[in-house]
Coordinates of C-alpha atoms in Angstrom, one line a residue:
Chain A
M1 CA 0.2 0.1 0.2
K2 CA 1.1 3.0 -1.3
L3 CA 1.5 6.2 1.8
N4 CA -0.3 9.9 0.2
I5 CA 1.3 12.8 2.8
N6 CA -2.0 12.3 4.9
H7 CA -1.1 9.4 5.8
K8 CA 2.9 9.6 6.4
L9 CA 1.3 12.7 9.1
A10 CA -0.9 10.4 10.7
L11 CA 2.2 7.8 10.9
A12 CA 4.3 10.7 12.5
A13 CA 1.9 11.9 14.9
F14 CA 0.9 8.3 16.1
I15 CA 4.5 6.9 16.6
L16 CA 4.8 10.6 18.8
S17 CA 2.0 10.2 20.8
V18 CA 2.6 6.1 21.2
S19 CA 6.2 7.4 22.7
A20 CA 4.4 10.2 24.7
L21 CA 2.4 6.8 26.0
G22 CA 5.8 5.0 27.0
V23 CA 7.5 7.6 28.3
S24 CA 4.3 8.8 30.7
V25 CA 3.8 5.2 31.9
F26 CA 7.4 3.6 32.2
S27 CA 8.9 6.4 33.5
G28 CA 6.1 6.3 36.5
D29 CA 6.1 10.4 35.5
T30 CA 2.0 10.3 38.1
S31 CA 1.5 13.8 38.2
S32 CA 0.3 15.8 35.4
A33 CA 2.3 18.7 33.4
K34 CA 1.9 19.7 36.6
N35 CA 4.1 19.1 39.3
E36 CA 4.3 21.6 42.5
D37 CA 5.5 21.0 46.6
E38 CA 2.3 22.9 48.0
P39 CA 4.6 26.1 49.3
Q40 CA 4.1 26.9 52.5
Y41 CA 3.8 30.1 52.8
I42 CA 3.9 33.9 55.2
T43 CA 1.2 36.6 55.2
V44 CA 2.1 40.2 55.2
L45 CA 1.2 40.7 58.5
E46 CA 4.1 38.5 59.8
L47 CA 6.5 39.5 57.4
A48 CA 5.9 42.9 58.0
E49 CA 6.3 42.3 62.1
Q50 CA 9.2 40.1 61.5
I51 CA 11.1 43.2 59.3
K52 CA 10.1 45.2 62.2
N53 CA 11.6 43.0 64.8
R54 CA 14.9 43.0 62.4
E55 CA 14.5 39.0 62.7
D56 CA 17.0 37.1 61.1
F57 CA 16.4 36.4 57.4
L58 CA 16.7 37.2 54.1
L59 CA 14.0 38.7 51.6
I60 CA 14.4 37.8 48.0
D61 CA 12.7 39.8 45.1
L62 CA 11.7 38.0 42.1
R63 CA 10.3 40.1 40.0
S64 CA 12.2 42.5 37.2
L65 CA 15.4 44.8 38.3
S66 CA 12.9 47.6 37.1
D67 CA 10.1 47.0 39.1
Y68 CA 12.5 46.0 41.9
N69 CA 13.4 49.7 41.5
Q70 CA 10.9 51.4 41.4
F71 CA 9.2 50.1 44.3
N72 CA 10.1 46.7 47.0
I73 CA 9.8 45.9 50.8
P74 CA 12.3 46.8 53.1
T75 CA 15.3 44.8 53.4
A76 CA 14.5 43.0 50.4
K77 CA 17.4 42.1 47.9
H78 CA 16.9 41.8 43.9
L79 CA 17.3 37.9 42.2
P80 CA 15.7 37.6 39.3
I81 CA 14.4 34.1 38.6
A82 CA 16.6 32.9 36.3
E83 CA 19.2 33.4 38.8
L84 CA 17.8 31.4 40.9
Y85 CA 19.1 28.3 39.7
D86 CA 22.4 29.4 40.3
F87 CA 21.9 30.6 43.6
N88 CA 23.4 29.6 46.6
T89 CA 24.0 31.0 50.2
E90 CA 23.8 29.1 53.4
M91 CA 21.2 26.2 53.8
E92 CA 20.3 27.1 57.5
V93 CA 19.5 30.5 56.3
Q94 CA 15.5 31.5 56.7
L95 CA 14.9 32.4 53.5
I96 CA 11.6 34.5 52.2
V97 CA 10.6 35.2 48.6
Y98 CA 8.1 36.9 46.7
A99 CA 6.7 38.2 43.4
E100 CA 4.1 40.5 42.6
A101 CA 1.1 38.0 43.5
D102 CA 2.0 33.9 44.0
S103 CA 2.2 31.9 41.1
L104 CA 6.0 32.4 40.3
S105 CA 7.0 32.4 43.9
S106 CA 5.6 28.7 43.9
L107 CA 7.8 28.2 41.0
A108 CA 10.8 29.7 42.9
F109 CA 9.9 27.4 46.4
S110 CA 10.2 24.3 43.9
V111 CA 13.5 25.3 42.5
L112 CA 14.8 26.5 45.7
K113 CA 13.4 23.0 47.2
D114 CA 15.4 21.2 44.8
K115 CA 18.7 22.4 45.3
G116 CA 17.9 21.6 49.3
F117 CA 16.9 24.5 50.7
E118 CA 14.3 23.9 53.3
N119 CA 14.1 27.0 55.1
M120 CA 12.0 28.9 52.9
L121 CA 8.7 30.8 52.8
V122 CA 6.5 32.2 50.0
L123 CA 4.8 36.2 50.9
K124 CA 1.2 35.3 50.0
G125 CA -0.4 37.7 47.9
G126 CA 3.5 38.8 46.8
I127 CA 4.1 42.6 46.1
Q128 CA 0.6 43.6 45.7
D129 CA -0.9 42.3 49.2
W130 CA 1.9 44.1 50.9
Y131 CA 0.8 47.4 49.2
N132 CA -2.6 46.8 48.9
R133 CA -3.1 45.3 52.6
L134 CA 0.1 46.4 54.4
L135 CA 1.1 49.8 53.2
Y136 CA -2.1 51.1 51.9
P137 CA -4.8 49.1 54.1
K138 CA -8.3 49.1 54.1
M139 CA -10.1 49.9 56.8
P140 CA -14.2 49.9 57.4
L141 CA -16.3 52.8 58.4
T142 CA -17.1 51.1 61.6
I143 CA -14.9 48.4 62.9
P144 CA -17.1 46.0 64.4
E145 CA -16.1 45.0 68.4
E146 CA -14.4 42.1 67.7
D147 CA -11.7 43.6 65.1
I148 CA -10.4 46.5 67.0
E149 CA -7.7 44.8 67.7
I150 CA -6.5 43.7 64.1
A151 CA -7.5 46.3 63.0
N152 CA -5.2 48.3 65.6
H153 CA -2.4 46.2 64.7
V154 CA -2.4 46.2 61.1
K155 CA -2.7 50.7 61.5
E156 CA 0.4 50.2 63.6
L157 CA 2.3 48.1 61.5
S158 CA 0.9 50.2 58.2
A159 CA 2.3 53.3 59.9
Y160 CA 5.8 51.9 61.1
F161 CA 6.2 51.3 57.4
G162 CA 5.3 55.0 55.9
G163 CA 2.0 53.8 54.7
R164 CA -1.7 54.8 56.1
S165 CA -4.7 52.9 56.2
Q166 CA -8.0 54.3 53.9
F167 CA -11.4 53.5 54.8
V168 CA -14.1 52.5 52.9
D169 CA -17.6 51.8 52.6
E170 CA -18.0 48.3 51.1
G171 CA -17.9 45.2 53.6
N172 CA -15.7 44.5 55.9
P173 CA -12.2 44.1 54.5
L174 CA -10.7 42.8 57.8
E175 CA -11.5 39.8 56.9
Y176 CA -8.6 39.3 54.7
Y177 CA -6.5 39.2 57.8
K178 CA -8.9 36.4 59.2
S179 CA -8.1 34.2 56.5
T180 CA -5.1 34.8 53.9
S181 CA -6.8 33.0 50.5
S182 CA -8.7 35.5 48.7
N183 CA -7.0 38.4 47.4
Q184 CA -8.0 40.8 44.7
P185 CA -4.8 42.0 43.2
K186 CA -4.5 45.1 41.6
I187 CA -4.5 45.1 37.7
K188 CA -1.0 46.5 36.8
S189 CA -0.6 47.8 33.4
Q190 CA 1.9 45.6 31.1
L191 CA 2.7 44.7 27.6
V192 CA 2.4 41.5 27.9
R193 CA -1.2 41.0 28.9
M194 CA -1.5 37.2 29.5
G195 CA -5.3 35.9 28.4
C196 CA -7.2 37.0 25.6
Chain B
M1 CA 17.8 26.0 26.9
N2 CA 15.1 26.7 29.6
G3 CA 11.4 28.6 28.6
P4 CA 9.5 30.0 28.5
F5 CA 12.0 33.4 27.6
F6 CA 10.3 36.3 28.9
I7 CA 9.1 34.5 31.9
N8 CA 12.8 33.8 32.9
G9 CA 13.4 37.3 31.7
W10 CA 15.3 36.2 28.6
I11 CA 13.9 38.7 26.4
G12 CA 12.1 42.5 27.6
E13 CA 8.9 43.8 27.0
E14 CA 9.9 45.6 23.9
A15 CA 11.9 42.7 22.1
S16 CA 8.1 40.6 23.3
L17 CA 6.4 42.7 21.0
I18 CA 8.3 42.6 18.2
F19 CA 8.0 38.6 18.3
A20 CA 4.3 39.0 18.7
L21 CA 4.0 40.9 15.4
F22 CA 6.3 38.0 13.8
I23 CA 4.4 35.4 15.3
G24 CA 0.8 37.8 14.0
I25 CA 2.2 37.4 10.4
T26 CA 2.9 33.5 10.5
F27 CA -0.2 33.1 12.2
G28 CA -2.2 35.1 9.7
F29 CA -0.2 33.2 6.4
F30 CA -1.2 30.1 7.6
L31 CA -4.6 30.4 8.2
E32 CA -4.9 32.0 4.6
R33 CA -3.1 29.5 3.3
A34 CA -5.5 26.8 3.9
G35 CA -8.1 28.8 3.3
L36 CA -9.8 30.2 6.8
G37 CA -10.1 33.7 5.2
S38 CA -13.1 32.3 2.9
A39 CA -16.6 32.3 4.8
K40 CA -17.4 30.1 2.4
K41 CA -15.1 27.6 3.2
L42 CA -15.6 28.5 7.5
A43 CA -18.9 28.0 6.7
A44 CA -18.9 24.4 4.4
Q45 CA -17.5 22.9 7.9
F46 CA -21.0 22.6 9.2
Y47 CA -22.4 21.4 5.9
G48 CA -20.1 18.7 6.0
T49 CA -19.0 19.7 2.5
D50 CA -15.3 20.9 3.9
M51 CA -13.9 20.0 6.9
T52 CA -10.7 22.3 6.6
V53 CA -12.0 24.4 9.9
F54 CA -11.9 20.6 11.9
K55 CA -9.1 19.6 10.4
M56 CA -6.7 22.1 10.5
M57 CA -7.8 23.7 14.5
F58 CA -6.9 19.7 15.3
T59 CA -4.2 19.3 13.4
A60 CA -2.5 23.0 15.4
I61 CA -3.7 21.4 18.4
I62 CA -1.9 18.0 18.6
T63 CA 0.8 19.3 17.1
A64 CA 1.2 21.8 19.7
M65 CA 1.0 19.0 21.8
I66 CA 3.0 16.5 21.4
G67 CA 5.7 19.9 21.2
L68 CA 4.7 20.9 24.6
F69 CA 5.2 16.8 26.1
W70 CA 8.7 16.4 24.7
F71 CA 9.3 20.0 25.9
N72 CA 8.4 19.6 29.1
Q73 CA 10.4 16.1 28.8
F74 CA 13.8 17.4 28.1
G75 CA 13.0 19.9 30.4
W76 CA 13.1 23.3 27.5
L77 CA 9.9 25.2 28.6
N78 CA 9.0 24.7 32.5
L79 CA 4.7 24.0 31.7
E80 CA 4.0 25.6 35.5
L81 CA 5.0 28.9 34.1
V82 CA 2.6 28.9 30.5
Y83 CA -0.4 30.7 31.2
L84 CA -3.7 28.6 31.3
T85 CA -6.8 30.6 31.5
P86 CA -9.2 29.5 34.4
T87 CA -12.0 27.9 33.6
F88 CA -14.6 29.1 34.6
I89 CA -17.7 26.2 33.6
A90 CA -21.2 27.5 33.1
P91 CA -19.9 30.4 30.9
Q92 CA -17.6 28.8 29.0
I93 CA -20.0 26.4 28.2
I94 CA -22.7 29.1 27.1
G95 CA -20.4 31.5 25.5
G96 CA -19.0 28.4 23.1
L97 CA -22.5 28.0 22.6
V98 CA -23.0 31.9 21.7
F99 CA -19.9 32.0 19.9
G100 CA -21.5 29.0 17.6
V101 CA -24.3 30.8 16.5
G102 CA -22.6 33.7 15.6
F103 CA -19.7 32.1 13.9
I104 CA -22.2 30.6 11.6
V105 CA -23.8 33.3 11.0
G106 CA -21.4 35.8 10.2
G107 CA -19.3 33.1 8.5
Y108 CA -16.3 33.8 10.6
C109 CA -14.2 33.5 13.8
P110 CA -12.1 36.7 15.2
G111 CA -8.9 35.7 13.8
T112 CA -9.8 34.6 10.5
S113 CA -12.2 38.0 10.1
C114 CA -9.0 40.1 10.1
V115 CA -7.6 37.7 7.3
A116 CA -10.3 37.8 5.5
G117 CA -10.8 41.7 6.0
A118 CA -6.7 41.5 5.3
T119 CA -7.3 39.8 1.9
G120 CA -9.7 42.6 0.7
S121 CA -13.3 40.9 1.5
L122 CA -15.4 43.5 2.8
D123 CA -17.4 41.2 4.6
G124 CA -14.4 40.1 6.8
W125 CA -14.0 44.2 7.8
M126 CA -18.4 44.1 8.7
N127 CA -17.8 41.2 10.5
V128 CA -14.3 43.0 12.5
L129 CA -17.3 45.7 12.5
G130 CA -20.2 43.6 14.5
M131 CA -17.5 42.2 17.2
L132 CA -16.2 45.5 18.4
T133 CA -19.9 47.0 18.6
G134 CA -20.6 43.2 20.2
I135 CA -17.8 44.2 22.6
L136 CA -18.8 47.2 23.7
V137 CA -22.0 45.8 24.5
F138 CA -20.7 43.2 26.2
G139 CA -18.6 45.9 28.5
E140 CA -21.5 48.5 29.0
F141 CA -23.4 45.2 30.1
Y142 CA -20.9 43.8 32.3
P143 CA -21.9 45.0 35.8
L144 CA -25.2 43.2 35.1
L145 CA -22.9 40.1 33.6
E146 CA -20.8 40.4 36.6
S147 CA -21.8 37.3 38.1
F148 CA -22.4 35.1 35.7
Y149 CA -19.1 36.0 34.3
N150 CA -17.8 34.9 37.2
A151 CA -19.7 31.7 38.4
T152 CA -18.9 28.2 38.7
P153 CA -14.8 28.8 38.9
M154 CA -12.5 25.9 38.9
G155 CA -9.5 27.5 38.5
E156 CA -6.7 26.7 36.7
L157 CA -7.3 23.4 36.0
T158 CA -6.0 21.0 32.6
L159 CA -7.8 17.4 31.6
T160 CA -4.8 15.7 33.0
D161 CA -5.1 16.8 36.8
Y162 CA -9.5 16.3 36.0
F163 CA -8.7 13.0 35.3
N164 CA -5.6 12.7 37.3
I165 CA -3.5 10.3 34.5
P166 CA -0.3 11.4 33.0
F167 CA 0.4 13.6 30.4
G168 CA 1.5 11.4 28.3
V169 CA -1.6 8.8 28.5
M170 CA -3.8 12.1 27.8
V171 CA -1.7 13.5 24.7
F172 CA -2.0 9.8 23.1
I173 CA -6.0 9.9 23.8
L174 CA -6.5 13.0 22.8
V175 CA -4.4 12.5 19.5
M176 CA -6.1 9.4 19.0
V177 CA -9.6 11.1 18.8
A178 CA -8.3 13.4 16.6
L179 CA -6.9 10.9 14.4
A180 CA -9.9 9.4 14.2
G181 CA -12.0 12.8 13.6
F182 CA -10.0 13.7 10.5
W183 CA -10.8 10.0 9.4
A184 CA -14.3 10.6 9.5
S185 CA -14.0 14.0 8.3
E186 CA -12.2 12.5 4.7
K187 CA -15.1 9.8 4.8
I188 CA -17.8 12.8 5.0
E189 CA -16.2 15.3 2.8
T190 CA -16.4 12.4 -0.1
R191 CA -19.8 11.0 0.9
L192 CA -20.9 14.5 0.9
S193 CA -19.5 16.6 -2.4
S194 CA -20.1 12.8 -4.3
K195 CA -23.8 13.5 -3.8
N196 CA -23.7 16.9 -4.9
Chain C
M1 CA 1.2 44.8 -9.8
P2 CA 2.1 40.9 -11.2
F3 CA 0.4 39.4 -8.4
L4 CA -3.0 41.1 -8.8
S5 CA -3.9 39.3 -12.6
K6 CA -3.1 35.3 -11.4
E7 CA -4.8 32.7 -10.9
A8 CA -5.8 32.4 -7.3
E9 CA -4.1 29.1 -6.4
P10 CA -5.1 25.9 -5.0
Y11 CA -5.6 26.6 -0.5
W12 CA -2.5 24.4 1.0
N13 CA -3.4 21.3 2.9
P14 CA -5.3 21.5 5.4
Y15 CA -2.8 19.4 7.7
L16 CA 0.5 21.0 6.7
S17 CA -1.0 24.4 7.4
G18 CA -2.1 22.9 10.7
I19 CA 1.2 21.9 11.4
G20 CA 2.8 24.9 10.4
L21 CA 0.5 27.0 13.0
G22 CA 1.0 24.5 16.0
L23 CA 4.6 24.7 15.2
V24 CA 3.7 28.6 15.4
L25 CA 1.7 28.2 18.7
L26 CA 4.4 26.2 20.1
L27 CA 6.9 28.8 19.5
T28 CA 4.7 31.0 21.6
F29 CA 4.7 28.7 24.5
L30 CA 8.0 28.2 24.5
V31 CA 9.1 32.1 24.0
M32 CA 6.5 33.7 25.4
G33 CA 4.9 31.8 28.1
R34 CA 1.1 32.3 26.8
G35 CA -1.1 31.5 23.4
I36 CA -2.1 33.2 20.5
G37 CA -5.2 35.3 20.6
A38 CA -7.2 37.7 18.0
S39 CA -10.0 38.7 20.5
G40 CA -8.2 40.4 23.0
A41 CA -6.8 42.6 21.0
M42 CA -10.4 44.1 19.2
T43 CA -11.1 44.3 23.2
S44 CA -7.8 46.3 23.4
V45 CA -8.8 48.8 20.9
V46 CA -13.1 49.1 22.5
A47 CA -11.8 49.4 26.1
T48 CA -9.4 52.2 25.0
T49 CA -12.2 53.8 23.1
A50 CA -14.1 53.6 25.8
S51 CA -12.6 55.7 27.8
V52 CA -11.4 58.3 25.5
I53 CA -15.7 58.3 25.2
S54 CA -16.1 58.1 29.0
P55 CA -13.1 57.6 31.6
H56 CA -15.2 57.3 34.9
T57 CA -18.2 55.0 33.7
T58 CA -14.9 53.1 32.1
A59 CA -13.2 53.2 35.6
A60 CA -15.7 52.4 37.1
N61 CA -16.1 48.6 35.1
D62 CA -13.6 46.0 36.3
F63 CA -14.1 44.3 32.4
Y64 CA -12.4 47.2 30.8
Q65 CA -10.0 48.0 33.4
G66 CA -9.0 44.7 32.7
Y67 CA -7.7 45.7 29.5
L68 CA -6.4 49.2 30.5
G69 CA -4.5 48.5 33.6
D70 CA -3.0 51.6 35.4
G71 CA -2.4 54.3 33.3
T72 CA 1.1 54.3 32.9
V73 CA 1.1 52.4 29.6
S74 CA -1.5 52.6 26.3
P75 CA -4.0 49.6 26.3
L76 CA -2.2 49.2 22.6
K77 CA 0.6 48.8 23.4
D78 CA -0.2 45.2 24.4
W79 CA 1.5 41.9 23.0
L80 CA -1.8 40.5 21.5
V81 CA -2.5 44.2 19.1
F82 CA 0.6 43.6 18.1
E83 CA 0.2 40.2 17.1
V84 CA -3.6 41.0 15.6
L85 CA -1.3 43.6 13.2
G86 CA 0.9 40.6 12.0
V87 CA -2.6 38.8 11.1
L88 CA -3.4 41.7 8.9
I89 CA -0.1 41.9 6.9
G90 CA 0.3 37.9 7.1
G91 CA -3.3 37.2 5.7
F92 CA -2.2 39.9 3.6
L93 CA 0.5 38.8 1.7
S94 CA 0.2 35.6 2.0
G95 CA -3.5 36.2 -0.2
L96 CA -0.9 38.6 -2.8
F97 CA 1.0 36.1 -3.1
A98 CA -1.4 33.2 -4.0
G99 CA -3.5 36.0 -6.0
R100 CA -6.1 36.3 -3.4
T101 CA -6.2 39.4 -2.2
R102 CA -8.8 41.1 -3.9
I103 CA -11.7 43.2 -3.1
K104 CA -14.6 41.2 -2.9
I105 CA -17.9 39.7 -0.9
E106 CA -18.0 36.8 0.1
K107 CA -21.9 34.8 0.0
G108 CA -24.0 32.2 -0.5
A109 CA -25.8 33.0 -4.3
A110 CA -29.2 32.9 -2.6
I111 CA -28.8 36.4 -0.8
T112 CA -27.7 40.1 -1.2
T113 CA -25.0 41.9 -0.8
N114 CA -26.7 44.2 1.7
R115 CA -28.3 40.9 3.3
R116 CA -24.8 39.1 3.6
F117 CA -23.1 43.0 5.5
Q118 CA -26.2 42.5 7.9
Y119 CA -25.8 39.0 9.1
A120 CA -21.9 39.5 9.4
F121 CA -22.5 42.1 11.3
I122 CA -24.9 40.5 13.7
G123 CA -22.8 37.8 13.6
G124 CA -19.4 39.3 14.8
M125 CA -21.9 40.5 17.8
I126 CA -23.3 37.5 19.1
M127 CA -20.0 36.3 18.3
A128 CA -17.9 38.5 20.3
F129 CA -20.7 38.2 23.3
G130 CA -20.0 34.4 23.4
T131 CA -16.5 35.6 23.2
K132 CA -15.8 37.5 25.9
L133 CA -18.4 35.3 28.1
A134 CA -16.0 32.7 27.8
R135 CA -12.9 34.7 28.0
G136 CA -11.3 34.2 24.9
C137 CA -12.1 32.5 21.0
T138 CA -10.6 30.4 18.6
S139 CA -7.9 31.4 19.0
G140 CA -7.3 31.9 22.4
Q141 CA -9.2 29.1 23.9
A142 CA -9.7 26.7 21.3
L143 CA -6.2 26.5 19.8
T144 CA -4.2 27.9 22.7
G145 CA -6.2 26.1 25.6
G146 CA -6.8 22.9 23.5
A147 CA -3.0 22.7 22.7
L148 CA -3.0 23.2 27.0
M149 CA -5.5 21.0 27.7
N150 CA -7.0 23.1 29.7
V151 CA -10.7 21.9 30.5
G152 CA -12.6 24.8 30.0
S153 CA -11.3 25.1 26.3
W154 CA -12.0 22.2 25.2
L155 CA -15.4 22.5 27.1
F156 CA -15.9 26.0 25.3
M157 CA -14.9 24.3 22.0
I158 CA -17.0 21.6 22.3
S159 CA -20.0 24.0 22.7
L160 CA -18.6 26.2 20.2
F161 CA -19.5 23.0 17.6
A162 CA -22.2 21.9 18.9
G163 CA -24.1 25.7 19.0
A164 CA -22.4 26.0 14.9
Y165 CA -24.8 22.9 14.0
A166 CA -27.1 23.0 15.8
T167 CA -28.1 26.2 14.1
A168 CA -26.6 25.3 10.6
W169 CA -30.1 23.8 9.6
F170 CA -31.8 27.1 10.4
V171 CA -29.3 29.9 8.1
R172 CA -28.8 27.6 5.0
R173 CA -29.5 29.9 3.2
L174 CA -27.0 32.2 3.4
W175 CA -24.7 29.9 2.3
V176 CA -26.0 27.5 0.0

C-alpha cells in the first residue's frame, strides 16, 4: 500500500504520541503537566512583624530589576528567577521570597526546594498584597467590636512602614487578615497581558 | 535552553512586541494558506462539505500538544509557567454555544475575520465591526453580567488534573481522537461532495 | 502589480497548514509562556475607545480596567494588539502571493450583498458576546487552551461546534 502525505503525517503523529504514552507509563510519571510542592506561606502581617523586629532572614524579590527599583519591600534583595538556579547561600538561612503575586514565587519555592533549601517561605499575595493590604490597608467605616484588636495591629504596622489606612464603605476588609486565601490583586499595566 | 524565555527574563517587553508581530504574521499566513480567510469555506464545515476548519484546528492543537509534551520532557520548557486561562464552567459552555451561533451567522471567527478583511473581503470588515460593537455591548452590560461571568470557577484546571492521568497518556488519547476525527472527516467529505 | 492579475492558486493541504500553525503556537509557548489570541486585541481597541469617550464609567468597570491597566502605558501597546497587526499583514501577504487578495464579498448565491453585510455584522456581535463570556475565542481558547489541555477550553470548543451545527440548518440559505 502506498502512503500519501496525509497518511505519513498521521503515522508521525501516532508514533510521537505512542512514545509519549510509553515515556509516561514507564517512567512512572504520575504527575500531570503540573507537579508542585505546595509552598509554605507567610502573610504580609507576619512578614511586617518580622522586619520590624529585625529578625534574621533573607528576603528575596523575584521580579524584574525595573519593578524592584520602582518599589520593593524594605530589606529585600533583588534576585530574578533565572539566577535562582545558580543561587547559593548557607542552608540554615531563613529565605522568604516574593513576586508580583503568587505563581512565580511558587515556582521559586520548588526550584529552591530542589536545591536542598528547607527553610523558606513564600509571601502570600506578593508585592500586591504588601501594597494593598499592609501599606495602604482598607478599614471599614465602623470597625466591629471583635476586630478592633486586629485593626489596630494593621494600622500600627502600616504606619511603621510609612503607609496609611483608608476607610471604605464596602463589606469588612478586615476579613482578609483572618484568612489569606482570597486576594484580588490590583491590575497592573503591562505590555504582555496574559489571556485573551 | 529554559523556557518560557520571556518569563525567565531572557527577552524584554519591547522585544516581545516585535516577536508578537512575527508570530502574528506567520499565524495569519497559515490561516490564509489553508483557506480560512474565506467565509464560504469556513461555513462549509457546518454543512459537512469541507472539513478544513476541523482538520486544521485539530492538527494545530495536537502538533502543539505533542511539542509541549516533549519540550517538557526534555526540560526545555517549564509548563508551570505557561499561562492557563482559568476554567469557569457555566460561562464557558454558554459562551461557546453563543459563539457557535455567531460563527455560522457571520461566517467568521475573530482571527479569520481579520485575515478575510486583509485579503479584501468587505464582509470580513463588516464582521470585525460587528465584533467591536458586540464587545462594547458586553462591556457596557458587564456590571449586570459580572456574577454569571464569574460563576462556577474551577481555577487553572487541565484535563490531566481533572481525570488524574499522566500527561503522556492524555496526549495519546487526544491524538487518537483527532486521528479518528480526521478519518471520519475525509469519509464525510467524500460522501457529501459525491452527492452533489 | 503582477500578483493581482494571476489566477488564484489552490489552498494548501489543511494538515500541513495545521502543522505550521501548531509550530507557531508551540514557539509562542516556548518564548512567551502564553498562547496566541485575536479577540483580546479587539477588546483593547474597544476599551481604549470607551475610556476616551467616557473615562469615568470605564474606570468603574472591572472588565474594561483589565484591558486598560493603571494608565502608565497605552493599552494599545499590548502583545495581542501587535500580534493581530501581524495577522493582518500575514494574511494580506499570503493572499497576495497566491492571487487571492482582491476586493470581494463572500456570500451564498441566494442572498443580496446588503443582507450578507447585515448578517456578517450581527454574527460578529453575537460571536463577540460569546467570546467575552468564555474568556477567549477560537485562537485564545480553542487552539491555545486545547493544546494546553485546559478543561474550560475543551468545554468551549465542544459547545462552539454544538452551537454552530445546531444553527447551521436554520441559516442554510445564507450559504448553500
